[in-house]
Coordinates of C-alpha atoms and ligand atoms in Angstrom, one line a residue:
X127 CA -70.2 55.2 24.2
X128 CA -69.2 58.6 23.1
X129 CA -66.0 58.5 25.6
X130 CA -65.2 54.9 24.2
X131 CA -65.3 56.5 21.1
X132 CA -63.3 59.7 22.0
X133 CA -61.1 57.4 23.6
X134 CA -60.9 55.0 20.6
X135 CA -60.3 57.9 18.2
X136 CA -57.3 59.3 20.2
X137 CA -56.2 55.8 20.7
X138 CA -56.5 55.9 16.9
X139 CA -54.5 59.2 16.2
X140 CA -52.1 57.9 19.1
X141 CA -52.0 54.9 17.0
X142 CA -51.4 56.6 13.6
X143 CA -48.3 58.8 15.6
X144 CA -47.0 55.4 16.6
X145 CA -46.9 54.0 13.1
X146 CA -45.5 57.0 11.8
X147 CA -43.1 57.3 13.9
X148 CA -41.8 54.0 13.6
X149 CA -42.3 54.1 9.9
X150 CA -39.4 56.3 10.4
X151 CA -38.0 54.0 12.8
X152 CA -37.6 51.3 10.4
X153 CA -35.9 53.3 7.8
X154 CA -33.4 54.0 10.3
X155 CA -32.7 50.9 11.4
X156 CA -33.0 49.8 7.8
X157 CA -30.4 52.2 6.9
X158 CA -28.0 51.0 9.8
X159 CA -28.6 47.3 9.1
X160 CA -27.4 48.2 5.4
X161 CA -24.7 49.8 6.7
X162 CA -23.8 47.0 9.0
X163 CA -24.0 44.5 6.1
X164 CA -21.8 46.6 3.7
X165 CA -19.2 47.3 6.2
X166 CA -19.5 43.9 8.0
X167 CA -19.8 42.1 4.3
X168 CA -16.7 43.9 3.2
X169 CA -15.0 42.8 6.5
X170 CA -15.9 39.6 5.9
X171 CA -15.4 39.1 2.4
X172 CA -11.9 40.4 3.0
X173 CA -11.3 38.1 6.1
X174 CA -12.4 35.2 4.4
X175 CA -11.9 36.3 1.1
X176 CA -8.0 37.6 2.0
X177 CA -5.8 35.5 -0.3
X178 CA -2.2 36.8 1.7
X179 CA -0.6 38.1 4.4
X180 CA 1.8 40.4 5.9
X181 CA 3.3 39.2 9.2
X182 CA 3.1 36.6 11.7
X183 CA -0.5 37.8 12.8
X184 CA -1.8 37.7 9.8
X185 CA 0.0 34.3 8.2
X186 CA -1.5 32.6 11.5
X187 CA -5.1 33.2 10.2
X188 CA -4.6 32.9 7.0
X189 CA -3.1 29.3 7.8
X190 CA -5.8 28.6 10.3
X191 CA -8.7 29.8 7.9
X192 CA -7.0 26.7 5.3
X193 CA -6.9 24.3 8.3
X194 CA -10.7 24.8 8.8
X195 CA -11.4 24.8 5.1
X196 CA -9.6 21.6 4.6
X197 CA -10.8 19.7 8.1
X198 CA -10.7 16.4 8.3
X199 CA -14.4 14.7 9.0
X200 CA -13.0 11.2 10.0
X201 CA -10.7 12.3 12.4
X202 CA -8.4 9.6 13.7
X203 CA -6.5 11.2 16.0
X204 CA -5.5 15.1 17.3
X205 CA -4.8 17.7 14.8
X206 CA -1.6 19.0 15.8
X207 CA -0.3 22.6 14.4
X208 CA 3.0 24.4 13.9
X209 CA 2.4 27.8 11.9
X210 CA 6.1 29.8 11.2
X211 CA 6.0 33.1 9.4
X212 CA 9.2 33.8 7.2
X213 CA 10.2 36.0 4.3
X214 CA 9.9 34.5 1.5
X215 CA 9.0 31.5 2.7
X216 CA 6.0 30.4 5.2
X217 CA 4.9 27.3 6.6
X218 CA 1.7 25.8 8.4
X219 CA 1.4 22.3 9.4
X220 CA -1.7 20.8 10.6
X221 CA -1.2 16.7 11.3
X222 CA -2.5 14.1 12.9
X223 CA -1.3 12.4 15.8
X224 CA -3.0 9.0 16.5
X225 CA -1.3 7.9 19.7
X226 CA 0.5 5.3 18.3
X227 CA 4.3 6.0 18.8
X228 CA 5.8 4.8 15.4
X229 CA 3.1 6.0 13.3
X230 CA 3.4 9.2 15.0
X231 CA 6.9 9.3 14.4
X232 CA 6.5 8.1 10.9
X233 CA 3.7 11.5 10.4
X234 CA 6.2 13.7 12.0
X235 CA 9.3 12.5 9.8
X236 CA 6.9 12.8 6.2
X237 CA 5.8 16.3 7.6
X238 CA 9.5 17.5 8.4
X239 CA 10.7 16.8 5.1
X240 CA 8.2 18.2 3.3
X241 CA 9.0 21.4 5.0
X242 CA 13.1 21.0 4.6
X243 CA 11.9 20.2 1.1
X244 CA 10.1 23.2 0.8
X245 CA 12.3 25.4 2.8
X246 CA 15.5 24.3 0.9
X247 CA 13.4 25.1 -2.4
X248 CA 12.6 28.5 -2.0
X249 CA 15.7 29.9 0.2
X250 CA 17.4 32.0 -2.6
X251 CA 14.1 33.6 -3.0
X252 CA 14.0 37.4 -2.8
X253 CA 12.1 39.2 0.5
X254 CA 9.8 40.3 -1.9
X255 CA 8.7 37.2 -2.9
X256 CA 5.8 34.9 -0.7
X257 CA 5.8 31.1 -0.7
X258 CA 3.5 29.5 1.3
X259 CA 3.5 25.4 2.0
X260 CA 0.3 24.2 3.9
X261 CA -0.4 21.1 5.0
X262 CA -3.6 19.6 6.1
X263 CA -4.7 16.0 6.1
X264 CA -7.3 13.4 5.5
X265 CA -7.9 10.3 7.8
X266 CA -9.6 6.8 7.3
X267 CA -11.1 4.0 9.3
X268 CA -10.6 0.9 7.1
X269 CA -11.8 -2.5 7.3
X270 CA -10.4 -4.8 9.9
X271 CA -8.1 -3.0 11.8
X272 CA -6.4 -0.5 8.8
X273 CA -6.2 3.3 9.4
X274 CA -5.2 5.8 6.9
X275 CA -3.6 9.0 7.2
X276 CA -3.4 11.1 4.0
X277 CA -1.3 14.4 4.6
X278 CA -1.6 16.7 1.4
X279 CA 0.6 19.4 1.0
X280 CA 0.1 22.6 -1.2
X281 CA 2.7 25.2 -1.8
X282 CA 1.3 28.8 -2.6
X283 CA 2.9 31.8 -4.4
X284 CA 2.1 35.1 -4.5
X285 CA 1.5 36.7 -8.0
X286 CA 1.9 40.1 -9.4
X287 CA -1.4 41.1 -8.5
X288 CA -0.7 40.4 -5.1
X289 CA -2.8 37.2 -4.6
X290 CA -1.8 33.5 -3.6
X291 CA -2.1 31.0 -6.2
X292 CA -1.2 27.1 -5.8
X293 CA 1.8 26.0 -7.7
X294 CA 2.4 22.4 -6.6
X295 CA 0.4 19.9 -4.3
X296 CA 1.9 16.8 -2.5
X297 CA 0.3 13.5 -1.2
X298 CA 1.9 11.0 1.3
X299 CA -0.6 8.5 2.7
X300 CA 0.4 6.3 5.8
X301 CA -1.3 2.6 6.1
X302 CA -0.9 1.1 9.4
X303 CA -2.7 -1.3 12.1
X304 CA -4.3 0.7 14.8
X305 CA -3.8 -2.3 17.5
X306 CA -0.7 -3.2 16.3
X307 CA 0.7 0.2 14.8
X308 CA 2.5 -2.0 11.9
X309 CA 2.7 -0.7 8.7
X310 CA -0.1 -1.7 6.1
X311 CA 0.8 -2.2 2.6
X312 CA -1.4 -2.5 -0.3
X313 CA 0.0 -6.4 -1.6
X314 CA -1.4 -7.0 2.1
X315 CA -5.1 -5.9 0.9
X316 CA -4.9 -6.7 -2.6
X317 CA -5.1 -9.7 -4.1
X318 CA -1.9 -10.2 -6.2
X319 CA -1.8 -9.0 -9.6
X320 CA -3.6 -5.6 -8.3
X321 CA -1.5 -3.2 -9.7
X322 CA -2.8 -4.3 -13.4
X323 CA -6.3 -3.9 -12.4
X324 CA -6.2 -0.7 -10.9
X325 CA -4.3 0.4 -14.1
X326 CA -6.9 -0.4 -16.7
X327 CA -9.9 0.9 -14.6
X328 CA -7.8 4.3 -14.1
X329 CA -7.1 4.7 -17.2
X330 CA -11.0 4.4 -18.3
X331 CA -11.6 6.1 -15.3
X332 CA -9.4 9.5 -16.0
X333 CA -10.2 9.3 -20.3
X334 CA -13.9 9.4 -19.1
X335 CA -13.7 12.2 -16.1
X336 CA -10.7 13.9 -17.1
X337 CA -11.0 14.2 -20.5
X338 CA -9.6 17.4 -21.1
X339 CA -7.4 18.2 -18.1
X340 CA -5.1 14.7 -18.9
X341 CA -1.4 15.3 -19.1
X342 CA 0.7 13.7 -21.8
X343 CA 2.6 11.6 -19.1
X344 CA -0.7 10.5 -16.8
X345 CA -0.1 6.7 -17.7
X346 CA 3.4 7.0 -16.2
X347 CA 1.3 7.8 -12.5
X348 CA -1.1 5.1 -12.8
X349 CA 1.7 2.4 -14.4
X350 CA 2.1 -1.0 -12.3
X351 CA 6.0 -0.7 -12.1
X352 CA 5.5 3.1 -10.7
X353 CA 7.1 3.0 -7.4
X354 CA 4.5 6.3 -7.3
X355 CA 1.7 4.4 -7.4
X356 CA 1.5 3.5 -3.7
X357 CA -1.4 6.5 -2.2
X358 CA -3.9 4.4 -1.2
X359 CA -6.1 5.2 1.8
X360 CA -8.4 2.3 2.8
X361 CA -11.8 3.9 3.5
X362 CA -14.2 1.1 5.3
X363 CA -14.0 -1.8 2.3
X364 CA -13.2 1.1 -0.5
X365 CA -10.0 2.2 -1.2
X366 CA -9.1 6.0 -2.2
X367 CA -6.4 6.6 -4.5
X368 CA -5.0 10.2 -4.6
X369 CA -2.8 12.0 -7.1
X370 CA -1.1 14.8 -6.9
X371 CA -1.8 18.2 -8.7
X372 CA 0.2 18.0 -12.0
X373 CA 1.0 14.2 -12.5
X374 CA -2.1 12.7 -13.6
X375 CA -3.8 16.6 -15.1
X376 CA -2.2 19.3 -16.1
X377 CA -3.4 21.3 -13.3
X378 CA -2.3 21.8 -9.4
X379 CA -5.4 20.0 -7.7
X380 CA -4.8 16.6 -6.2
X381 CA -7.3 14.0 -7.8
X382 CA -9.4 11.6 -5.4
X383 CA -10.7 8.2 -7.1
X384 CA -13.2 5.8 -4.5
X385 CA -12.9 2.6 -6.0
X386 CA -15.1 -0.4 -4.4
X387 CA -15.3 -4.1 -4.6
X388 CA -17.9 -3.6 -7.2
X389 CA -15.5 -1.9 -9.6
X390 CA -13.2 -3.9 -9.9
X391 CA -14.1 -8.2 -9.1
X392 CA -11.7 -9.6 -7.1
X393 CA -9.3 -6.5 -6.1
X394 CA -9.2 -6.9 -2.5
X395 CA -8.4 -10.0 -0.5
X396 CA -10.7 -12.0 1.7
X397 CA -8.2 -11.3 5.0
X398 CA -5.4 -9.4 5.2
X399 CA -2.3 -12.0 5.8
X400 CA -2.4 -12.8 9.3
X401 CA 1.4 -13.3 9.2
X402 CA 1.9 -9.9 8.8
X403 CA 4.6 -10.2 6.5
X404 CA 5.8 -6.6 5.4
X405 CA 7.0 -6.3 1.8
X406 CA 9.7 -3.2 2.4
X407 CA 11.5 -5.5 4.7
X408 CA 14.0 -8.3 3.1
X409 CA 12.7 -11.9 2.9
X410 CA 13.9 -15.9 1.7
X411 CA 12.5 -18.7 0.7
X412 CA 13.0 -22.0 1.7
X413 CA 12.5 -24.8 -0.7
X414 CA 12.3 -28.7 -0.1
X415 CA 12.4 -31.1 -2.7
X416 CA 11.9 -35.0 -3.4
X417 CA 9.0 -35.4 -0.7
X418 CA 7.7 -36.4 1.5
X419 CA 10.1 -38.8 3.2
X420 CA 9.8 -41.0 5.7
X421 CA 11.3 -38.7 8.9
X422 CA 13.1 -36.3 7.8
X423 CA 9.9 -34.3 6.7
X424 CA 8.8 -34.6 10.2
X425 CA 11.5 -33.0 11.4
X426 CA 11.9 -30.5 8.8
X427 CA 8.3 -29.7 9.9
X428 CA 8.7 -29.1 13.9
X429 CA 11.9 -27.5 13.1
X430 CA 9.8 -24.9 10.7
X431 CA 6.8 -25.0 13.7
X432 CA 9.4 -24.2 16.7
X433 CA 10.7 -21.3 14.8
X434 CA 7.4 -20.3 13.4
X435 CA 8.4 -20.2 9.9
X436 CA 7.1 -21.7 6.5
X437 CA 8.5 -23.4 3.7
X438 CA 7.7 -24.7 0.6
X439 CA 7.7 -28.4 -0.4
X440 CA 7.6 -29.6 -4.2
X441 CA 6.6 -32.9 -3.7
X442 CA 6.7 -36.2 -6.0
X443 CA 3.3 -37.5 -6.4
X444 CA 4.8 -41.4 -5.9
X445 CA 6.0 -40.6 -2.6
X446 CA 2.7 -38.9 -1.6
X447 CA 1.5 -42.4 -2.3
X448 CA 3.7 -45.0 -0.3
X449 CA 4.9 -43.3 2.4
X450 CA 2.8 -44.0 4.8
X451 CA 2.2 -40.8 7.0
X452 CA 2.0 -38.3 4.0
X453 CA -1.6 -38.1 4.7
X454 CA -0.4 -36.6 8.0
X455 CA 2.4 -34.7 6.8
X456 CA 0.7 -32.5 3.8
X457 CA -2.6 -32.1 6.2
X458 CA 0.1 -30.6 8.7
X459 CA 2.2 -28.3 6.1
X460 CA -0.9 -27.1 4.7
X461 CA -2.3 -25.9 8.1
X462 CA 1.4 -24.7 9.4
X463 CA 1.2 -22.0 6.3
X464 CA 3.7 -23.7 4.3
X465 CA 3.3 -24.7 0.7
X466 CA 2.9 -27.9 -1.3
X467 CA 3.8 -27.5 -5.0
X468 CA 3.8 -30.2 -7.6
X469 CA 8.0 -32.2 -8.2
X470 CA 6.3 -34.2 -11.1
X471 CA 4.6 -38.1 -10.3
X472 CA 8.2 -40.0 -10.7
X473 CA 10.9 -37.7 -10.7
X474 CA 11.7 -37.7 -14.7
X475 CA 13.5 -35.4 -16.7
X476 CA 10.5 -33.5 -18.6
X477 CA 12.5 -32.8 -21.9
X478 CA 12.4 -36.8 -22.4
X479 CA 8.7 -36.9 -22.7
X480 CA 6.2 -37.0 -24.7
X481 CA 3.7 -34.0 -24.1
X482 CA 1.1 -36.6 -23.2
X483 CA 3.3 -38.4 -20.6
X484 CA 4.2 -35.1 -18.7
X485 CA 0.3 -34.4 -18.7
X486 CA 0.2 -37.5 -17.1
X487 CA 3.0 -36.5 -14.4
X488 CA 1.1 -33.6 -13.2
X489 CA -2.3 -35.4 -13.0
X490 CA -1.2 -37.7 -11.5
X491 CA 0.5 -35.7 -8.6
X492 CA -2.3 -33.5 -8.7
X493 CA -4.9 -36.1 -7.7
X494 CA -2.5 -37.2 -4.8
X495 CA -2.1 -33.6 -3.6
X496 CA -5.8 -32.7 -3.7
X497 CA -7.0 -35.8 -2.4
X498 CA -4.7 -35.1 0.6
X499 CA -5.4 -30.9 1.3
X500 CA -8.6 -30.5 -0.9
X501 CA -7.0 -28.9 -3.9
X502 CA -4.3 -28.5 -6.6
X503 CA -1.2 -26.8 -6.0
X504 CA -0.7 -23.5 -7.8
X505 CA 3.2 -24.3 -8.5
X506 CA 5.7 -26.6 -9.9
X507 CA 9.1 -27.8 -10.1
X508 CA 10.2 -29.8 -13.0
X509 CA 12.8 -32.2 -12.0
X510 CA 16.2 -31.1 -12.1
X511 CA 15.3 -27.7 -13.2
X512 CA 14.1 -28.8 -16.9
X513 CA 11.3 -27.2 -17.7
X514 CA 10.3 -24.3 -20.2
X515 CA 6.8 -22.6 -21.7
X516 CA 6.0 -25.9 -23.3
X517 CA 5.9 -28.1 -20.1
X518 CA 4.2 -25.2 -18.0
X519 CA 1.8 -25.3 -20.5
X520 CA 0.8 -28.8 -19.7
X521 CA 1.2 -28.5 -16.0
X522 CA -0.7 -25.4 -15.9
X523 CA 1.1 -23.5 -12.8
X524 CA 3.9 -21.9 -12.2
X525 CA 7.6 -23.1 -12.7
X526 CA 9.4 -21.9 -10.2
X527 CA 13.3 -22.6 -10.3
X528 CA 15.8 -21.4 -7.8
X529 CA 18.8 -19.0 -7.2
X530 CA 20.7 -20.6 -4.3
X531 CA 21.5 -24.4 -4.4
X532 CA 22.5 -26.0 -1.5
X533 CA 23.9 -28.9 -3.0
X534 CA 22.7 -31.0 0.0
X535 CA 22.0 -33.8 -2.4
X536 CA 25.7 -34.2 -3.6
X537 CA 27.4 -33.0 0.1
X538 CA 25.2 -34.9 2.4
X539 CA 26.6 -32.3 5.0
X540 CA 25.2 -30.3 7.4
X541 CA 28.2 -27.4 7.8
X542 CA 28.0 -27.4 4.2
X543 CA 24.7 -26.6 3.6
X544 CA 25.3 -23.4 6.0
X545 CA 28.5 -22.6 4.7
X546 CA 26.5 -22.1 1.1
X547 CA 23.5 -20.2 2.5
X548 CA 25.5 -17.9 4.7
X549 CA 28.0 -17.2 1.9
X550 CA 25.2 -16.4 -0.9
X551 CA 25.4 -12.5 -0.3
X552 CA 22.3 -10.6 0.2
X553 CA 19.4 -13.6 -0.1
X554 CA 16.2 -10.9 0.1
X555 CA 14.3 -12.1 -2.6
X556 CA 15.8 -15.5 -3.4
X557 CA 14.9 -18.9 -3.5
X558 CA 16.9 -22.1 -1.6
X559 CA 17.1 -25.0 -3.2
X560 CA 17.2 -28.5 -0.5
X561 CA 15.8 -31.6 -0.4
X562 CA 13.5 -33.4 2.2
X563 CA 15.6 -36.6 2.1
X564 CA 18.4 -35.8 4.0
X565 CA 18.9 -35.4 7.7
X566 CA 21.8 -33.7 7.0
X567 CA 19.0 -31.0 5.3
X568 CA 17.3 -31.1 8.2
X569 CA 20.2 -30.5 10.7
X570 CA 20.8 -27.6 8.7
X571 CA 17.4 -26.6 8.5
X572 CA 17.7 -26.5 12.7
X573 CA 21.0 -24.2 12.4
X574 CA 20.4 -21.9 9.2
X575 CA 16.6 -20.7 10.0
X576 CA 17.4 -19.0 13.5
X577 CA 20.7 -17.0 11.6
X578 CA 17.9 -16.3 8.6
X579 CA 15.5 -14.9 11.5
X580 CA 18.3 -12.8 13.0
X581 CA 20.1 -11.7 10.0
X582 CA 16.2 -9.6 9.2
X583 CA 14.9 -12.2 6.8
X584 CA 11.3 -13.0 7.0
X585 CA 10.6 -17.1 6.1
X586 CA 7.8 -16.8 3.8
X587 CA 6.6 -19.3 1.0
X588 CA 7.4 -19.0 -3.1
X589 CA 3.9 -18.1 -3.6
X590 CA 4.1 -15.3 -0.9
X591 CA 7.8 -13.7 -2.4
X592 CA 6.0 -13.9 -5.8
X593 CA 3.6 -11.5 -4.0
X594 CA 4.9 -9.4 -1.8
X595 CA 8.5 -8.9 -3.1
X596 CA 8.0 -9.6 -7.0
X597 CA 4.8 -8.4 -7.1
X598 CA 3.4 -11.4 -9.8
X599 CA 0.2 -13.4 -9.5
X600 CA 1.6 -17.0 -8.1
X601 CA -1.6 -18.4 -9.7
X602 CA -0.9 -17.5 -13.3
X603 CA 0.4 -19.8 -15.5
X604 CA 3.9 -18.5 -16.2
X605 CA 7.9 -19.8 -16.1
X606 CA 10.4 -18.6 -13.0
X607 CA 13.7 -19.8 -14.5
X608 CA 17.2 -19.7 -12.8
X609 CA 17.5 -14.9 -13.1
X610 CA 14.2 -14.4 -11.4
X611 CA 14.7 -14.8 -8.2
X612 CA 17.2 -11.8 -7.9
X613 CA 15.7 -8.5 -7.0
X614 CA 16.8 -6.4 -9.5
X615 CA 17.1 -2.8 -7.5
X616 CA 20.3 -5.0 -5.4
X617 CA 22.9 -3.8 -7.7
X618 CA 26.0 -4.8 -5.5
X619 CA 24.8 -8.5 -4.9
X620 CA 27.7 -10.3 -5.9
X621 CA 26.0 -13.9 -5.5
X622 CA 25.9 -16.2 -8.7
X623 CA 23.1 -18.8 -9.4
X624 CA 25.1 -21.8 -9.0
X625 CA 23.1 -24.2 -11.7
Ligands
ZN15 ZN1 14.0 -33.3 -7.4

């Protein structure tokens, strides 16, 4: 027992040494960890924390370290970088490419100006001075097929106390189709009429969370007419509108809103247009009147079919009634795309009537339409153009005149009917005025739709130019006399309305 304890009490002093000792120990390494975190903290703090740069070496980090800062967790496609040190003037890119050849080409075009844009800016600056422009970008998986690419751009400067601030920020968002790599545009996922909805729940949105920050001008970035107000993204069914730093605030950082279904009823539509009509590109309308007819809407109708296009057909109630295959014919214009809008019951001139008896012209044709398709048109055309507010009124739809007239009625003449169309200048945006009675129409129907197609001109109904090139609700209740149908951005369109 007396060895054990011996034994136990040197194993105790041995003990005691070995606590000392690394009491000691531990101060030490106490004393070096500190020393590694100061040092190591101060070489961190200034690698992350190191707002410039001096050379090539350093500008790449500094642009990578923003890269990483502003990644991109959806991630469509490969980040692809080009970093180029320059005095004054530095740039680092870091953009998408999603393996679709014209988007790609579409990124890379947005990217390059930005940098000319840049570059151009601040050539005259002095060597002493540092710009920076960084770009980095945000990516979306929307519903359907819709992708999003958002590429934000920020330029830098260095101040007098030697750090970078931000000066300016940029945002250019792409929408496209990621089987089809077409272009999306927002009048393809809105319902018509958008651009006033998203303006009065922006500008409740900003008073509320922007209070202070607004600039004077922000209702000029979130206006309807704003050819600005097109950076969308869609993310899954919710769409995220961006602003850049210094339109919608009075300060540099770009603004991100997430708007859903639930904000605003009805904003989005159902399906995006399966015709895949694309509003930057120039498109006509086709318009027949005085229908149906006995044959000659027929073949109006597998003209339209064998060229895949649509058209839109005011019809005259009466005629819906006796001739005998209309049944047929509106069932077959309604599931070809075209349209069927309202010509009145009998073809009178509205100004003669009594507001009673014009209620009873558009009833009447009404009830023949919907008892043919299932519902009521949207549109009308009053006979021989005469209509105002008073008779839209009472037919509740829109008027919708005309800006080229064929004069088919009067020529009865195939090569005449071209000769007008072909010589009506630039017809992006206007409305063609025939009739479904003649086969003369028809026969230039045949000739005139295959130039249309290869002159650029998409063939889309009145209700889808309201939309996608005028940007109006076709369902309101409103009156499209003879100057609407003119865009008003074609300055050196010489053509006249010709009644
Ligand atoms: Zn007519």
């Amino acid at each position: 027992m007396a060895r054990y304890a011996k034994h136990t009490f040197r194993s105790g002093r041995y003990t005691n040494g070995i606590v000392r000792r690394r009491g000691m120990g531990r101060y030490i390494f106490l004393v070096i960890l500190i020393v590694i975190l100061v040092v190591g903290g101060v070489f961190l703090f200034k690698f992350f924390d190191s707002n410039s740069y001096d050379d090539e070496n350093s500008f790449t980090k500094y642009a990578k370290r923003y890269f990483s800062s502003a990644q991109d967790s959806n991630s469509i496609g490969k980040a692809q970088q080009e970093i180029k040190y320059g005095k004054p003037s530095s740039v680092g890119l870091n953009y998408p490419k999603v393996k679709i050849n014209s988007i790609d080409k579409q990124i890379k075009i947005l990217a390059e100006r930005e940098k000319q844009s840049f570059l151009g800016e601040h050539e005259q600056g002095s060597k002493d001075e540092k710009f920076a422009m960084l770009m980095t970008y945000d990516s979306y998986k929307g519903k359907q097929n819709i992708a999003s690419v958002v590429l934000k751009t920020v330029v830098r400067e260095e101040k007098t106390n030697g750090k970078l601030e931000q000066v300016s920020s940029k945002v250019s968002v792409l929408n496209f189709d990621k089987e089809t790599g077409s272009r999306i545009y927002p009048i393809m996922v809105f319902e018509p009429g958008y651009q006033e909805k998203l303006y009065r729940y922006l500008d409740e949105y900003l008073k509320k969370n922007y209070k202070d920050k607004l600039s004077k001008n922000y209702k000029k970035y979130i206006d309807v007419k704003s050819s600005k107000f097109e950076n969308f993204a869609f993310d899954g069914d919710k769409v995220v509108l961006y602003f850049a730093g210094n339109t919608v605030t009075d300060d540099s950082q770009t603004i991100k809103v997430t708007i859903s279904e639930s904000d605003i009823k009805g904003l989005f539509r159902k399906n995006i247009n399966s015709r895949k009509i694309d509003p930057s590109k120039p498109m006509v309308a086709l318009t027949y009147d005085d229908g149906p007819a006995e044959g000659t809407t027929a073949k109006i109708l597998d003209i339209l079919e064998q060229n895949k296009a649509v058209a839109t057909f005011f019809e005259l109630g009466k005629n819906i009634e006796n001739v005998s295959d209309s049944d047929k014919l509106l069932k077959r214009m309604d599931r070809m795309g075209s349209e069927i809008g309202s010509h009145s019951y009998s073809h009178p001139n509205l100004f003669t009537l009594t507001d009673e008896k014009v209620k009873e012209q558009s009833d009447l044709t009404d009830k023949a339409i919907k008892s043919r398709i299932g519902y009521v048109p949207t549109l009308y055309r009053p006979p021989y153009g005469n209509g105002n507010e008073k008779t839209t009124k009472i037919f509740n739809k829109s008027a919708i005149l005309w800006s080229v007239d064929t004069l088919d009625w009067k020529h009865r003449n195939k090569d005449n009917v071209i000769k007008i169309i072909k010589n009506s200048g630039n017809l992006d945006g206007k409305v063609i005025l025939m009739h479904s009675l003649y086969d003369s129409t028809a026969e230039a129907t045949k000739e005139i739709i295959p130039w249309l197609k290869a002159q650029g001109y998409q063939l889309v109904t009145v209700s889808e130019m309201l939309s996608y090139k005028y940007n109006e609700d076709p369902k309101q209740v409103k009156f499209y006399g003879y100057n609407f149908f003119y865009p008003k951005d074609k300055s050196n369109d010489k053509t006249k309305k010709s009644n």
